């Protein structure tokens, strides 16, 4: 049996790491005019929305922990219920809020994610002093882009730099 300070520590941290087993994902997503968050007045189209706390952000500073390999899954398309879409998942931590998140990327949103990967590759694969991806501070914003189906909001990624221009 564990007692005293150790027992108190265990009690305080009993659910650490298993909070999402009940089905609630700490999802950060981009709000569009047709999404429930926008229609319910919780967020404005063109903002990020953090589902666990129902907070909305114009931009977020993050540490990107992982980007999944691509996978194909059924798209949520009422016009074509058998439509398959290529997806990737990004997991990270919102730095100022100290909140973990996951984001799903598909369609037009993938291009900026891939561009981000190309931008950080010289840092993560440097032969002498490589940086882990999670050590880079990244500002995520949103840009409105025209597609064949109208306008869509996509995440933008920029490395945070100090006054001297060095990445943080």
PDB file of C-alpha atoms in Angstrom:
ATOM      1  CA  UNK A   1       0.000   0.000   0.000  1.00  0.00           C
ATOM      2  CA  UNK A   2       1.137   3.516  -0.817  1.00  0.00           C
ATOM      3  CA  UNK A   3       0.722   6.229   1.822  1.00  0.00           C
ATOM      4  CA  UNK A   4       1.418   9.878   2.543  1.00  0.00           C
ATOM      5  CA  UNK A   5       2.788  12.208  -0.115  1.00  0.00           C
ATOM      6  CA  UNK A   6       3.092   9.440  -2.685  1.00  0.00           C
ATOM      7  CA  UNK A   7      -0.568   8.472  -2.241  1.00  0.00           C
ATOM      8  CA  UNK A   8      -1.603  12.136  -2.574  1.00  0.00           C
ATOM      9  CA  UNK A   9       0.498  12.461  -5.732  1.00  0.00           C
ATOM     10  CA  UNK A  10      -1.073   9.314  -7.215  1.00  0.00           C
ATOM     11  CA  UNK A  11      -4.573  10.553  -6.339  1.00  0.00           C
ATOM     12  CA  UNK A  12      -3.943  13.967  -7.946  1.00  0.00           C
ATOM     13  CA  UNK A  13      -2.568  12.394 -11.135  1.00  0.00           C
ATOM     14  CA  UNK A  14      -4.687   9.243 -11.375  1.00  0.00           C
ATOM     15  CA  UNK A  15      -6.239  10.142 -14.726  1.00  0.00           C
ATOM     16  CA  UNK A  16      -3.117  11.648 -16.327  1.00  0.00           C
ATOM     17  CA  UNK A  17      -2.774  10.376 -19.864  1.00  0.00           C
ATOM     18  CA  UNK A  18      -6.108   8.585 -19.905  1.00  0.00           C
ATOM     19  CA  UNK A  19      -8.438  11.600 -20.076  1.00  0.00           C
ATOM     20  CA  UNK A  20      -9.407  10.813 -23.661  1.00  0.00           C
ATOM     21  CA  UNK A  21     -10.455   7.203 -23.144  1.00  0.00           C
ATOM     22  CA  UNK A  22     -14.048   8.382 -22.738  1.00  0.00           C
ATOM     23  CA  UNK A  23     -14.142   9.512 -26.353  1.00  0.00           C
ATOM     24  CA  UNK A  24     -13.427  13.252 -26.058  1.00  0.00           C
ATOM     25  CA  UNK A  25     -10.391  14.135 -28.163  1.00  0.00           C
ATOM     26  CA  UNK A  26      -8.493  17.369 -27.484  1.00  0.00           C
ATOM     27  CA  UNK A  27      -9.172  18.456 -31.031  1.00  0.00           C
ATOM     28  CA  UNK A  28      -8.048  21.773 -32.468  1.00  0.00           C
ATOM     29  CA  UNK A  29      -9.908  22.464 -35.670  1.00  0.00           C
ATOM     30  CA  UNK A  30     -10.504  25.198 -38.177  1.00  0.00           C
ATOM     31  CA  UNK A  31     -14.026  26.580 -38.146  1.00  0.00           C
ATOM     32  CA  UNK A  32     -15.903  27.014 -41.413  1.00  0.00           C
ATOM     33  CA  UNK A  33     -19.303  28.681 -41.845  1.00  0.00           C
ATOM     34  CA  UNK A  34     -21.026  25.279 -42.147  1.00  0.00           C
ATOM     35  CA  UNK A  35     -19.456  23.682 -39.046  1.00  0.00           C
ATOM     36  CA  UNK A  36     -21.563  23.206 -35.899  1.00  0.00           C
ATOM     37  CA  UNK A  37     -19.252  25.444 -33.823  1.00  0.00           C
ATOM     38  CA  UNK A  38     -19.960  28.363 -36.161  1.00  0.00           C
ATOM     39  CA  UNK A  39     -23.674  27.670 -36.500  1.00  0.00           C
ATOM     40  CA  UNK A  40     -24.046  27.437 -32.704  1.00  0.00           C
ATOM     41  CA  UNK A  41     -22.224  30.762 -32.234  1.00  0.00           C
ATOM     42  CA  UNK A  42     -19.254  29.206 -30.398  1.00  0.00           C
ATOM     43  CA  UNK A  43     -16.682  30.418 -32.927  1.00  0.00           C
ATOM     44  CA  UNK A  44     -16.334  32.508 -36.067  1.00  0.00           C
ATOM     45  CA  UNK A  45     -15.454  31.049 -39.451  1.00  0.00           C
ATOM     46  CA  UNK A  46     -11.719  31.376 -39.992  1.00  0.00           C
ATOM     47  CA  UNK A  47     -10.751  30.721 -36.361  1.00  0.00           C
ATOM     48  CA  UNK A  48      -9.284  27.749 -34.545  1.00  0.00           C
ATOM     49  CA  UNK A  49     -11.606  25.992 -32.098  1.00  0.00           C
ATOM     50  CA  UNK A  50     -10.375  23.888 -29.176  1.00  0.00           C
ATOM     51  CA  UNK A  51     -13.129  21.352 -28.461  1.00  0.00           C
ATOM     52  CA  UNK A  52     -12.439  20.435 -24.785  1.00  0.00           C
ATOM     53  CA  UNK A  53     -12.728  24.034 -23.523  1.00  0.00           C
ATOM     54  CA  UNK A  54     -14.792  25.459 -26.399  1.00  0.00           C
ATOM     55  CA  UNK A  55     -12.237  28.268 -26.849  1.00  0.00           C
ATOM     56  CA  UNK A  56     -11.668  30.085 -30.124  1.00  0.00           C
ATOM     57  CA  UNK A  57      -8.335  31.500 -31.352  1.00  0.00           C
ATOM     58  CA  UNK A  58      -7.241  33.591 -34.354  1.00  0.00           C
ATOM     59  CA  UNK A  59      -3.719  32.181 -34.084  1.00  0.00           C
ATOM     60  CA  UNK A  60      -1.951  29.746 -31.787  1.00  0.00           C
ATOM     61  CA  UNK A  61       1.676  29.237 -30.827  1.00  0.00           C
ATOM     62  CA  UNK A  62       2.421  25.519 -30.728  1.00  0.00           C
ATOM     63  CA  UNK A  63       5.026  22.853 -30.350  1.00  0.00           C
ATOM     64  CA  UNK A  64       4.405  20.146 -32.965  1.00  0.00           C
ATOM     65  CA  UNK A  65       5.007  16.768 -31.342  1.00  0.00           C
ATOM     66  CA  UNK A  66       4.136  14.414 -34.197  1.00  0.00           C
ATOM     67  CA  UNK A  67       2.719  14.260 -37.706  1.00  0.00           C
ATOM     68  CA  UNK A  68       1.233  10.926 -38.709  1.00  0.00           C
ATOM     69  CA  UNK A  69       1.810   8.995 -41.869  1.00  0.00           C
ATOM     70  CA  UNK A  70      -0.983   9.505 -44.333  1.00  0.00           C
ATOM     71  CA  UNK A  71      -4.030   7.278 -44.273  1.00  0.00           C
ATOM     72  CA  UNK A  72      -7.235   6.964 -46.234  1.00  0.00           C
ATOM     73  CA  UNK A  73     -10.639   7.100 -44.588  1.00  0.00           C
ATOM     74  CA  UNK A  74     -14.235   7.631 -45.609  1.00  0.00           C
ATOM     75  CA  UNK A  75     -15.039  11.279 -46.159  1.00  0.00           C
ATOM     76  CA  UNK A  76     -18.071  12.820 -44.508  1.00  0.00           C
ATOM     77  CA  UNK A  77     -19.665  13.681 -47.860  1.00  0.00           C
ATOM     78  CA  UNK A  78     -23.473  13.347 -48.108  1.00  0.00           C
ATOM     79  CA  UNK A  79     -23.263  13.584 -51.922  1.00  0.00           C
ATOM     80  CA  UNK A  80     -20.868  10.607 -52.122  1.00  0.00           C
ATOM     81  CA  UNK A  81     -21.077   8.291 -49.075  1.00  0.00           C
ATOM     82  CA  UNK A  82     -18.340   6.015 -50.500  1.00  0.00           C
ATOM     83  CA  UNK A  83     -15.819   8.814 -51.040  1.00  0.00           C
ATOM     84  CA  UNK A  84     -12.354   8.088 -49.605  1.00  0.00           C
ATOM     85  CA  UNK A  85     -10.052  10.934 -48.510  1.00  0.00           C
ATOM     86  CA  UNK A  86      -6.329  11.075 -47.766  1.00  0.00           C
ATOM     87  CA  UNK A  87      -5.677  12.368 -44.211  1.00  0.00           C
ATOM     88  CA  UNK A  88      -2.857  13.154 -41.810  1.00  0.00           C
ATOM     89  CA  UNK A  89      -2.980  13.915 -38.099  1.00  0.00           C
ATOM     90  CA  UNK A  90      -0.823  16.440 -36.289  1.00  0.00           C
ATOM     91  CA  UNK A  91      -0.386  16.250 -32.504  1.00  0.00           C
ATOM     92  CA  UNK A  92       1.069  19.040 -30.435  1.00  0.00           C
ATOM     93  CA  UNK A  93       0.876  21.350 -27.464  1.00  0.00           C
ATOM     94  CA  UNK A  94      -0.495  24.894 -27.445  1.00  0.00           C
ATOM     95  CA  UNK A  95       2.414  26.633 -25.728  1.00  0.00           C
ATOM     96  CA  UNK A  96       0.724  29.599 -24.015  1.00  0.00           C
ATOM     97  CA  UNK A  97      -2.265  27.540 -22.867  1.00  0.00           C
ATOM     98  CA  UNK A  98      -0.237  24.375 -22.110  1.00  0.00           C
ATOM     99  CA  UNK A  99      -2.987  22.278 -23.679  1.00  0.00           C
ATOM    100  CA  UNK A 100      -2.433  19.198 -25.873  1.00  0.00           C
ATOM    101  CA  UNK A 101      -4.231  18.938 -29.189  1.00  0.00           C
ATOM    102  CA  UNK A 102      -4.658  16.889 -32.317  1.00  0.00           C
ATOM    103  CA  UNK A 103      -5.608  18.246 -35.729  1.00  0.00           C
ATOM    104  CA  UNK A 104      -6.842  16.391 -38.794  1.00  0.00           C
ATOM    105  CA  UNK A 105      -5.630  17.542 -42.213  1.00  0.00           C
ATOM    106  CA  UNK A 106      -7.114  16.579 -45.582  1.00  0.00           C
ATOM    107  CA  UNK A 107      -7.756  18.100 -48.979  1.00  0.00           C
ATOM    108  CA  UNK A 108      -6.491  21.644 -49.511  1.00  0.00           C
ATOM    109  CA  UNK A 109      -5.224  21.823 -45.915  1.00  0.00           C
ATOM    110  CA  UNK A 110      -2.517  19.231 -46.569  1.00  0.00           C
ATOM    111  CA  UNK A 111      -0.387  21.470 -48.808  1.00  0.00           C
ATOM    112  CA  UNK A 112       0.534  23.896 -46.013  1.00  0.00           C
ATOM    113  CA  UNK A 113       1.308  21.005 -43.665  1.00  0.00           C
ATOM    114  CA  UNK A 114       3.654  19.506 -46.259  1.00  0.00           C
ATOM    115  CA  UNK A 115       5.259  22.917 -46.879  1.00  0.00           C
ATOM    116  CA  UNK A 116       5.874  23.185 -43.130  1.00  0.00           C
ATOM    117  CA  UNK A 117       7.581  19.783 -43.205  1.00  0.00           C
ATOM    118  CA  UNK A 118       9.867  20.968 -46.013  1.00  0.00           C
ATOM    119  CA  UNK A 119      10.664  24.184 -44.107  1.00  0.00           C
ATOM    120  CA  UNK A 120      11.767  22.391 -40.930  1.00  0.00           C
ATOM    121  CA  UNK A 121      13.622  19.537 -42.638  1.00  0.00           C
ATOM    122  CA  UNK A 122      16.977  21.403 -42.689  1.00  0.00           C
ATOM    123  CA  UNK A 123      16.681  21.783 -38.899  1.00  0.00           C
ATOM    124  CA  UNK A 124      15.461  18.278 -38.072  1.00  0.00           C
ATOM    125  CA  UNK A 125      17.911  16.508 -40.371  1.00  0.00           C
ATOM    126  CA  UNK A 126      20.969  18.717 -39.876  1.00  0.00           C
ATOM    127  CA  UNK A 127      24.075  16.498 -39.917  1.00  0.00           C
ATOM    128  CA  UNK A 128      25.949  18.194 -37.041  1.00  0.00           C
ATOM    129  CA  UNK A 129      23.253  19.594 -34.726  1.00  0.00           C
ATOM    130  CA  UNK A 130      19.720  18.421 -35.568  1.00  0.00           C
ATOM    131  CA  UNK A 131      16.720  19.846 -33.708  1.00  0.00           C
ATOM    132  CA  UNK A 132      13.742  17.686 -32.754  1.00  0.00           C
ATOM    133  CA  UNK A 133      10.548  19.009 -34.354  1.00  0.00           C
ATOM    134  CA  UNK A 134       8.907  19.480 -30.942  1.00  0.00           C
ATOM    135  CA  UNK A 135      11.665  21.928 -29.902  1.00  0.00           C
ATOM    136  CA  UNK A 136      10.633  24.473 -32.553  1.00  0.00           C
ATOM    137  CA  UNK A 137       8.118  27.177 -31.623  1.00  0.00           C
ATOM    138  CA  UNK A 138       5.566  27.510 -34.410  1.00  0.00           C
ATOM    139  CA  UNK A 139       2.891  30.144 -34.899  1.00  0.00           C
ATOM    140  CA  UNK A 140      -0.202  28.757 -36.591  1.00  0.00           C
ATOM    141  CA  UNK A 141      -2.550  31.152 -38.306  1.00  0.00           C
ATOM    142  CA  UNK A 142      -5.342  30.810 -40.826  1.00  0.00           C
ATOM    143  CA  UNK A 143      -5.539  31.902 -44.439  1.00  0.00           C
ATOM    144  CA  UNK A 144      -8.578  31.891 -46.709  1.00  0.00           C
ATOM    145  CA  UNK A 145      -7.903  30.202 -50.062  1.00  0.00           C
ATOM    146  CA  UNK A 146     -10.043  29.770 -53.170  1.00  0.00           C
ATOM    147  CA  UNK A 147     -10.781  26.209 -54.238  1.00  0.00           C
ATOM    148  CA  UNK A 148     -12.903  24.646 -56.988  1.00  0.00           C
ATOM    149  CA  UNK A 149     -15.770  24.499 -54.470  1.00  0.00           C
ATOM    150  CA  UNK A 150     -15.537  28.041 -53.057  1.00  0.00           C
ATOM    151  CA  UNK A 151     -13.356  29.332 -50.243  1.00  0.00           C
ATOM    152  CA  UNK A 152     -11.704  27.257 -47.537  1.00  0.00           C
ATOM    153  CA  UNK A 153      -9.677  28.234 -44.488  1.00  0.00           C
ATOM    154  CA  UNK A 154      -6.279  26.540 -44.156  1.00  0.00           C
ATOM    155  CA  UNK A 155      -3.706  26.536 -41.374  1.00  0.00           C
ATOM    156  CA  UNK A 156      -0.491  28.444 -41.957  1.00  0.00           C
ATOM    157  CA  UNK A 157       2.763  27.664 -40.178  1.00  0.00           C
ATOM    158  CA  UNK A 158       5.608  30.049 -39.392  1.00  0.00           C
ATOM    159  CA  UNK A 159       8.638  29.447 -37.233  1.00  0.00           C
ATOM    160  CA  UNK A 160       8.853  31.902 -34.329  1.00  0.00           C
ATOM    161  CA  UNK A 161      12.025  33.998 -34.506  1.00  0.00           C
ATOM    162  CA  UNK A 162      13.668  36.394 -32.077  1.00  0.00           C
ATOM    163  CA  UNK A 163      14.650  40.004 -32.864  1.00  0.00           C
ATOM    164  CA  UNK A 164      17.932  38.802 -34.382  1.00  0.00           C
ATOM    165  CA  UNK A 165      16.043  36.457 -36.755  1.00  0.00           C
ATOM    166  CA  UNK A 166      17.033  33.233 -35.007  1.00  0.00           C
ATOM    167  CA  UNK A 167      14.408  30.535 -34.743  1.00  0.00           C
ATOM    168  CA  UNK A 168      13.107  29.857 -31.249  1.00  0.00           C
TER     169      UNK A 168
END
